[in-house]
PDB file of C-alpha atoms in Angstrom:
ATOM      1  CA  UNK A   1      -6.898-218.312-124.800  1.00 42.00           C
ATOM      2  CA  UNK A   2      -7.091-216.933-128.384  1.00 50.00           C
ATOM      3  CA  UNK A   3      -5.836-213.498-128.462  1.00 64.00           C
ATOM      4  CA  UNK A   4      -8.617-210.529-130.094  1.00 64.00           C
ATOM      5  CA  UNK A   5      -8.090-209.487-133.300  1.00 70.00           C
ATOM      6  CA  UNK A   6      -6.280-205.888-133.594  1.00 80.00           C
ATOM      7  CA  UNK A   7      -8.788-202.641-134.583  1.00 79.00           C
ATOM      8  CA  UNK A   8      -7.909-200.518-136.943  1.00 78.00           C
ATOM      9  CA  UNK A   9      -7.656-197.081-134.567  1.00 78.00           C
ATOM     10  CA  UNK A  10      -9.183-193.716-135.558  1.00 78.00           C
ATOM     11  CA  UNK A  11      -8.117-191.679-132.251  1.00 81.00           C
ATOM     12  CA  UNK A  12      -4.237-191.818-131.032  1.00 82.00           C
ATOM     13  CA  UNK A  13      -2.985-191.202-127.430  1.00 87.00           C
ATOM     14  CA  UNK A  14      -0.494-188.282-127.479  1.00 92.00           C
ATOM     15  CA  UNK A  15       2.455-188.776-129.200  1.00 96.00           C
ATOM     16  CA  UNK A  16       5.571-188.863-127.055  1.00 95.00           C
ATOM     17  CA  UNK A  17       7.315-185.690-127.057  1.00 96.00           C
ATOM     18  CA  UNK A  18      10.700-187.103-128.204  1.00 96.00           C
ATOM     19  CA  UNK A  19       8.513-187.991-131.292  1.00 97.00           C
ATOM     20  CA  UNK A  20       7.106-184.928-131.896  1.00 96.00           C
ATOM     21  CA  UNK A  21      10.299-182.844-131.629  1.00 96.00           C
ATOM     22  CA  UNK A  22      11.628-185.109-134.027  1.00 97.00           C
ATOM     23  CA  UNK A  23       9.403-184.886-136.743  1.00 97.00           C
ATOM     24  CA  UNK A  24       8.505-180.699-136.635  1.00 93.00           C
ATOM     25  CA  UNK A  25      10.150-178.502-139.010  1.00 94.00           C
ATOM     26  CA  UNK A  26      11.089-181.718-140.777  1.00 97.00           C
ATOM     27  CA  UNK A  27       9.502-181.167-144.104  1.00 98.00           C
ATOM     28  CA  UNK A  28       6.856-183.988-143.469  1.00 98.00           C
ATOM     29  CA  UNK A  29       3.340-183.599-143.950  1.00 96.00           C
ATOM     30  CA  UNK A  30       0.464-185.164-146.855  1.00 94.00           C
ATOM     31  CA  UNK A  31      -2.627-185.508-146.184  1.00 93.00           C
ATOM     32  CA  UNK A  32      -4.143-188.843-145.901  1.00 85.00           C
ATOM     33  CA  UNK A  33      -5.023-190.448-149.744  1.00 83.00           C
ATOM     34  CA  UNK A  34      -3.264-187.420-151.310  1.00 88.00           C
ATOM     35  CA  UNK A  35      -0.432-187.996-153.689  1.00 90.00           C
ATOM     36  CA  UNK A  36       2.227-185.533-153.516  1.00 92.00           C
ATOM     37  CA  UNK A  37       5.204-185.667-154.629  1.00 95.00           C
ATOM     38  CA  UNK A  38       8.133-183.410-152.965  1.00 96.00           C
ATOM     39  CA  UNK A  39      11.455-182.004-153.189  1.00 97.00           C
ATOM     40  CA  UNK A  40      14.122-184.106-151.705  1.00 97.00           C
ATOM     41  CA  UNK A  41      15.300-182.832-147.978  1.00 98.00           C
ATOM     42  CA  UNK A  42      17.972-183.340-146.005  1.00 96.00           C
ATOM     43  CA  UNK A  43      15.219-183.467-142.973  1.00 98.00           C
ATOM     44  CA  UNK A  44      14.101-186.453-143.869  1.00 98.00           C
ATOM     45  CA  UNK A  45      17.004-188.603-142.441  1.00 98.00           C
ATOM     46  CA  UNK A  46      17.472-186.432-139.738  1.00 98.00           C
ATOM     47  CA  UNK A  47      13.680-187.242-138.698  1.00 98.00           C
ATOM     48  CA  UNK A  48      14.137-190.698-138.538  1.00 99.00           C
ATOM     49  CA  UNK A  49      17.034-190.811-136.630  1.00 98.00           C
ATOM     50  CA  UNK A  50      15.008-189.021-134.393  1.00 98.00           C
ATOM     51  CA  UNK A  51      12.207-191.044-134.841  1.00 98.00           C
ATOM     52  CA  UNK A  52      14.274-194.395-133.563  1.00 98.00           C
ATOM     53  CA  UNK A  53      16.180-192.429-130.915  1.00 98.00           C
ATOM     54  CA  UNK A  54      12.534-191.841-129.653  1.00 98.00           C
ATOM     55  CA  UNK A  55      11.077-194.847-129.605  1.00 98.00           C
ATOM     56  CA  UNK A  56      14.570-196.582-128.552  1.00 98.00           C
ATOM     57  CA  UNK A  57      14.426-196.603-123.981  1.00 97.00           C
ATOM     58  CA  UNK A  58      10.635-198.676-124.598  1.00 97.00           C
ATOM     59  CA  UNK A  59      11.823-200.780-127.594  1.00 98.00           C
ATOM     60  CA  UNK A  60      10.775-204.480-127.089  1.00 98.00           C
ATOM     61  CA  UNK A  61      13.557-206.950-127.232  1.00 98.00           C
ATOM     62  CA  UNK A  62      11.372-208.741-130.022  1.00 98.00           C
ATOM     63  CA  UNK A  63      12.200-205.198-132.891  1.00 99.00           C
ATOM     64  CA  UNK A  64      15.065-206.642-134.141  1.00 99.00           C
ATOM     65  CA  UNK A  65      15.684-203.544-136.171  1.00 98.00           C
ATOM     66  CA  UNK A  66      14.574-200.410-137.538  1.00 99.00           C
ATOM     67  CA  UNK A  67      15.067-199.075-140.788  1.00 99.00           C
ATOM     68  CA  UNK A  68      14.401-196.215-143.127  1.00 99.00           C
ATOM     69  CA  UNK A  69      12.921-197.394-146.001  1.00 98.00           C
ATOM     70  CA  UNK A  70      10.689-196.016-149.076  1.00 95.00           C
ATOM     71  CA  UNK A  71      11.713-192.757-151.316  1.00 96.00           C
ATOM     72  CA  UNK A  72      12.583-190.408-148.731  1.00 98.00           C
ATOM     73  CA  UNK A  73      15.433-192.721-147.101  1.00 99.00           C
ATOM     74  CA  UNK A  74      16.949-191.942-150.577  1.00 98.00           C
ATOM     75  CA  UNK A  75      19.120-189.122-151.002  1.00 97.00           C
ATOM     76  CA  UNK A  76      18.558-186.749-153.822  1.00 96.00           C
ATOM     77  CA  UNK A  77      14.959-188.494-154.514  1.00 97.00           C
ATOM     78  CA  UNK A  78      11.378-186.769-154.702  1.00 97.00           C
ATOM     79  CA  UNK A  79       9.088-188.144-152.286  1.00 96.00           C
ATOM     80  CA  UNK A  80       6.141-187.653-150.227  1.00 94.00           C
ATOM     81  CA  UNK A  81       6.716-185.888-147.449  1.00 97.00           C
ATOM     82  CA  UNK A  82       5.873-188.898-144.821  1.00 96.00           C
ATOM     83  CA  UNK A  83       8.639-191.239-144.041  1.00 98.00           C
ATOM     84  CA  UNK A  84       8.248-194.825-144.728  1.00 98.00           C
ATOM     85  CA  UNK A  85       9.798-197.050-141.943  1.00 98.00           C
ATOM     86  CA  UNK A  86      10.097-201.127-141.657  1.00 98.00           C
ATOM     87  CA  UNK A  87      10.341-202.238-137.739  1.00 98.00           C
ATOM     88  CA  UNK A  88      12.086-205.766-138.069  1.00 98.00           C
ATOM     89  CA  UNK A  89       9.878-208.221-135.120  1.00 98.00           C
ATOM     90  CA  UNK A  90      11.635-211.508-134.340  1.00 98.00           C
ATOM     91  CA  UNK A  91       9.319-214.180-136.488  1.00 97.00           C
ATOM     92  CA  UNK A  92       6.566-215.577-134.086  1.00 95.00           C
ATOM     93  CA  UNK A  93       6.308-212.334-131.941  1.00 95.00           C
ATOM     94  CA  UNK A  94       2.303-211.760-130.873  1.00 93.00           C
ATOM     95  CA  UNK A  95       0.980-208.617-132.676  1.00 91.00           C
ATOM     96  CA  UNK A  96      -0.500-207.355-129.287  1.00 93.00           C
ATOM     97  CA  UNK A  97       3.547-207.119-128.325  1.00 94.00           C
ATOM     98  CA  UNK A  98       4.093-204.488-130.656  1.00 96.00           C
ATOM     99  CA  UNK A  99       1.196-202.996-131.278  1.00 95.00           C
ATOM    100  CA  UNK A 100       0.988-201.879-127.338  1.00 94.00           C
ATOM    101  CA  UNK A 101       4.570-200.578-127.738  1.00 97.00           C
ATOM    102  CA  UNK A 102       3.575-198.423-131.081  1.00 97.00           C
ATOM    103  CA  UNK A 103       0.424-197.029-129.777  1.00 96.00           C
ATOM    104  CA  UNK A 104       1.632-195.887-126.459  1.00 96.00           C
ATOM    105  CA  UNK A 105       4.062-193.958-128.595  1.00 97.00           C
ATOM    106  CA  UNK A 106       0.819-191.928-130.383  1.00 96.00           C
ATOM    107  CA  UNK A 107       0.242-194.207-133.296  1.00 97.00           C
ATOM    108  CA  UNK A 108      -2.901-195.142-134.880  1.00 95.00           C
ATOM    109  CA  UNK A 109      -3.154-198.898-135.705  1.00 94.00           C
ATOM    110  CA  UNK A 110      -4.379-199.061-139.844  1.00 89.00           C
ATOM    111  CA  UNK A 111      -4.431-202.741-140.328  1.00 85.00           C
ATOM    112  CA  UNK A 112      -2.879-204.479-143.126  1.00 76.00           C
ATOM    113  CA  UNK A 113      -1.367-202.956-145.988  1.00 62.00           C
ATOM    114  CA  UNK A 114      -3.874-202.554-148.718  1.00 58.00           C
ATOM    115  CA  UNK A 115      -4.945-206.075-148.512  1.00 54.00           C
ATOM    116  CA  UNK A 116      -1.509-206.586-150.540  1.00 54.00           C
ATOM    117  CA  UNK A 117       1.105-207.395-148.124  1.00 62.00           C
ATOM    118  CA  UNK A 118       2.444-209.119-145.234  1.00 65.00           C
ATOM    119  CA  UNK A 119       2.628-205.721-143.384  1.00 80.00           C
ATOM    120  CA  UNK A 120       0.811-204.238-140.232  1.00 91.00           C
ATOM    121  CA  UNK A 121       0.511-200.954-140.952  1.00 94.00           C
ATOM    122  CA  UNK A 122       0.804-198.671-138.297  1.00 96.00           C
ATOM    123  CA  UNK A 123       0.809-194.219-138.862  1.00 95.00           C
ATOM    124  CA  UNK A 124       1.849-191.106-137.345  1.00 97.00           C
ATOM    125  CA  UNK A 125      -0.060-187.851-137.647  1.00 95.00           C
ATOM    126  CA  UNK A 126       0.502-184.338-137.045  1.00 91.00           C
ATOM    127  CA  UNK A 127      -3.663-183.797-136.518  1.00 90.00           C
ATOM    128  CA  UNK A 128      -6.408-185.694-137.702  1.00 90.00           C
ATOM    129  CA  UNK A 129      -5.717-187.143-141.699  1.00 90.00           C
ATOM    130  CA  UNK A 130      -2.071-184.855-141.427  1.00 94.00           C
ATOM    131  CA  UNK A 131       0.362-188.025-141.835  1.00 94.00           C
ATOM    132  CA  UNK A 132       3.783-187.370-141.153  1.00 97.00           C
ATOM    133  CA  UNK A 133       5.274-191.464-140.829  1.00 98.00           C
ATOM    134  CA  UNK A 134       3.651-195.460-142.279  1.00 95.00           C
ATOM    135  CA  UNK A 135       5.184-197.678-140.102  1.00 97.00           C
ATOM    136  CA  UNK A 136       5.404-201.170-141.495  1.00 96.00           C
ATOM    137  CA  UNK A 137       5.823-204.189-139.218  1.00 97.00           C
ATOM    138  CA  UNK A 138       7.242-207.212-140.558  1.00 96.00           C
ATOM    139  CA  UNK A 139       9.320-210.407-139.857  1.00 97.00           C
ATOM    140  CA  UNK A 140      12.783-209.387-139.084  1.00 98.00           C
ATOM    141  CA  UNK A 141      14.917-211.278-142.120  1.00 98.00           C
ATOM    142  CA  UNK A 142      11.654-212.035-143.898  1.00 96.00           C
ATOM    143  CA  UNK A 143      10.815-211.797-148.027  1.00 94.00           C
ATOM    144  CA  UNK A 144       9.476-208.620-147.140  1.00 93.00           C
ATOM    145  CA  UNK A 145      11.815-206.811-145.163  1.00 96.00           C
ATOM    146  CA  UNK A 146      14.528-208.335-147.678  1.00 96.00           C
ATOM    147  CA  UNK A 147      12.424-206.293-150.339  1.00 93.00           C
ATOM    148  CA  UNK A 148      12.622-202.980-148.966  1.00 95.00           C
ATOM    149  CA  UNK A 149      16.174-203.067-147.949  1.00 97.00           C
ATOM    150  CA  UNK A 150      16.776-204.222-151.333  1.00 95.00           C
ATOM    151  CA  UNK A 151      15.134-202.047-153.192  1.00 94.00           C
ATOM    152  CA  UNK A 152      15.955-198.870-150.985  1.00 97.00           C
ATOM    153  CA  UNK A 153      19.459-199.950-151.696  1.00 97.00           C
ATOM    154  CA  UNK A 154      19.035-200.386-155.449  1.00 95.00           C
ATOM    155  CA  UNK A 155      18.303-196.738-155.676  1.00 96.00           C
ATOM    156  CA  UNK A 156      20.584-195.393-153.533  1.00 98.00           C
ATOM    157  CA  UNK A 157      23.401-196.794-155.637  1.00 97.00           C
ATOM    158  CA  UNK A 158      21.790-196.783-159.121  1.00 96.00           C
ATOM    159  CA  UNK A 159      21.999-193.154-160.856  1.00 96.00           C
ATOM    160  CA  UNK A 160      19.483-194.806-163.993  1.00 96.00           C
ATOM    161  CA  UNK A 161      17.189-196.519-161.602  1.00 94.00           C
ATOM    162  CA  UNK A 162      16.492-193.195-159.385  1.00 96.00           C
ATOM    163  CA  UNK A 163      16.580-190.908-161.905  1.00 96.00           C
ATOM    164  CA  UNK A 164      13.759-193.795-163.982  1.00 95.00           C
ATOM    165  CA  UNK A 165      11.781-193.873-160.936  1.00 95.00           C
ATOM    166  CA  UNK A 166      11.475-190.247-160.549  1.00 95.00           C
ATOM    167  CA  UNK A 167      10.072-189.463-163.414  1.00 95.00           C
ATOM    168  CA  UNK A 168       7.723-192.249-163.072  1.00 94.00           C
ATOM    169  CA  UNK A 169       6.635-190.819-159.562  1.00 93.00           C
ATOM    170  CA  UNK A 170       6.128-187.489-160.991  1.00 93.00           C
ATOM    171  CA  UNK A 171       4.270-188.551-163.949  1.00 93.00           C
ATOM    172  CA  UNK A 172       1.749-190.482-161.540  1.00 91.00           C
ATOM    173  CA  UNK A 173       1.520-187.951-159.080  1.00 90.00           C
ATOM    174  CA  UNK A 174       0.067-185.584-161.927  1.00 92.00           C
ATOM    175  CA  UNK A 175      -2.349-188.225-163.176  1.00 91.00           C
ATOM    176  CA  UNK A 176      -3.200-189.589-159.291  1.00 88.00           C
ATOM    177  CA  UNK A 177      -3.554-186.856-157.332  1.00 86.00           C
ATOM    178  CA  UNK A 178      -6.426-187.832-155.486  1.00 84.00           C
ATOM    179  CA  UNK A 179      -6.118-191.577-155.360  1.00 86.00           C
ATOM    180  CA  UNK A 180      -3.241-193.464-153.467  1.00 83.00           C
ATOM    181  CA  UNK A 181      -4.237-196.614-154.384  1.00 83.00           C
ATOM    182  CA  UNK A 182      -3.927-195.923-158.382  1.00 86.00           C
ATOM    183  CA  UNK A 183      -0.806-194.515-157.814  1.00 88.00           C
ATOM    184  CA  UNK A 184       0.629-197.361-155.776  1.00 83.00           C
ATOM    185  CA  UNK A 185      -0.699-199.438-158.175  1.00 83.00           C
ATOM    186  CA  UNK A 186       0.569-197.956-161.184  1.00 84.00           C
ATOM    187  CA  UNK A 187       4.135-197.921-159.633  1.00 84.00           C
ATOM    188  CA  UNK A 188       3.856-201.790-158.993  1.00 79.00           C
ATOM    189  CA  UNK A 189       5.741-203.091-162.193  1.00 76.00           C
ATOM    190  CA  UNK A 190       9.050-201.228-161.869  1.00 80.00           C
ATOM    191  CA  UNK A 191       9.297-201.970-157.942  1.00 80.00           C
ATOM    192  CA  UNK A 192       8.489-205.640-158.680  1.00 78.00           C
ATOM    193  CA  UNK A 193      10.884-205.835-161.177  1.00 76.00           C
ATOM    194  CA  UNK A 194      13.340-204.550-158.970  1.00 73.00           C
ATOM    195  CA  UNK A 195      12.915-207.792-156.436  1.00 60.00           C
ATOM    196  CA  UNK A 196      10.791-205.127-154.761  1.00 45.00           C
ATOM    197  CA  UNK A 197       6.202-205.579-154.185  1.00 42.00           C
ATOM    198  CA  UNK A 198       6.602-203.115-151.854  1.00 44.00           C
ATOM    199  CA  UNK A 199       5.573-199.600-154.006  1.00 44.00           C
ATOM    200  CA  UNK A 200       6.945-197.374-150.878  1.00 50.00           C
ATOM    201  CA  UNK A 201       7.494-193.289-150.990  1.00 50.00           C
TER     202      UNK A 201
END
């Protein structure tokens, strides 16, 4: 029998107090379609390690991995404040096998992302429109997890390519305040030609 479709989710169950603790006082917080851009903080990574610990003793044996991805998993980079993390699912794995897992953990389900890529787009927020972390599922080894590894890794090791792309972010930020979807779109040539569509952070 054919599986239902997923729902995008307006109302989360509680998030899971290893969660919670992980992500206060960590410097996160936009509010949803905003565009702002922050000081870098050394919270960020310390959230996400959090963030995995948390979600680790329920992890299904189909998340091949869990990574840090987007602006804030670089050091010394402006950001907004939400982390952007890529949970790796072993190719062929049902969606209703991790979407259970994510949104027993407080998540609200938001579909696919932006109509543009392979992602399931899952979110964490600290009250109603209050995002704190995008959660992107993907295939484990995939094009697109390969993208955001490899562009998260371009910019942690390339002085000119961080220092490019944050004046970029800052420039679009001012013009975009109001309108995620500009901004993404705006930042779409230099993270494409970067082997990276994924315009993250």
């Amino acid at each position: 029998m054919a599986q239902a479709p997923l729902r995008r989710s307006e109302d989360a169950a509680p998030m899971l107090p290893a969660l919670a603790a992980a992500l206060c006082d960590a410097d996160l917080g936009v509010r949803r379609g905003r565009v702002v851009v922050a000081a870098p903080s050394p919270r960020w990574a310390e959230a996400f390690d959090g963030f995995a610990a948390a979600l680790a003793p329920t992890r299904p044996a189909e998340v091949l991995g869990i990574e840090h991805v987007g602006s804030t998993a670089v050091p010394g980079l402006p950001a907004k404040p939400l982390l952007d993390v890529a949970i790796g699912q072993r190719p062929g794995t049902a969606p209703q096998v991790l979407h259970g897992w994510l949104m027993a953990a407080g998540h609200l389900y938001r579909g696919e992302a932006d109509g543009t890529r392979p992602d399931r787009m899952y979110a964490l927020e600290l009250e109603p429109g209050i995002r704190l972390v995008n959660v992107h599922v993907v295939d484990h080894g995939g094009a697109q997890w390969r993208r955001y590894l490899s562009f998260r890794d371009h910019l942690r090791t390339s002085t000119e390519a961080r220092e490019e792309y944050r004046r970029l972010k800052q420039r679009l930020a001012s013009e975009h305040p109001g309108d995620r979807l500009a901004y993404l779109q705006a930042k779409t040539a230099f993270v494409t030609a970067r082997d990276g569509s994924c315009a993250q952070g």
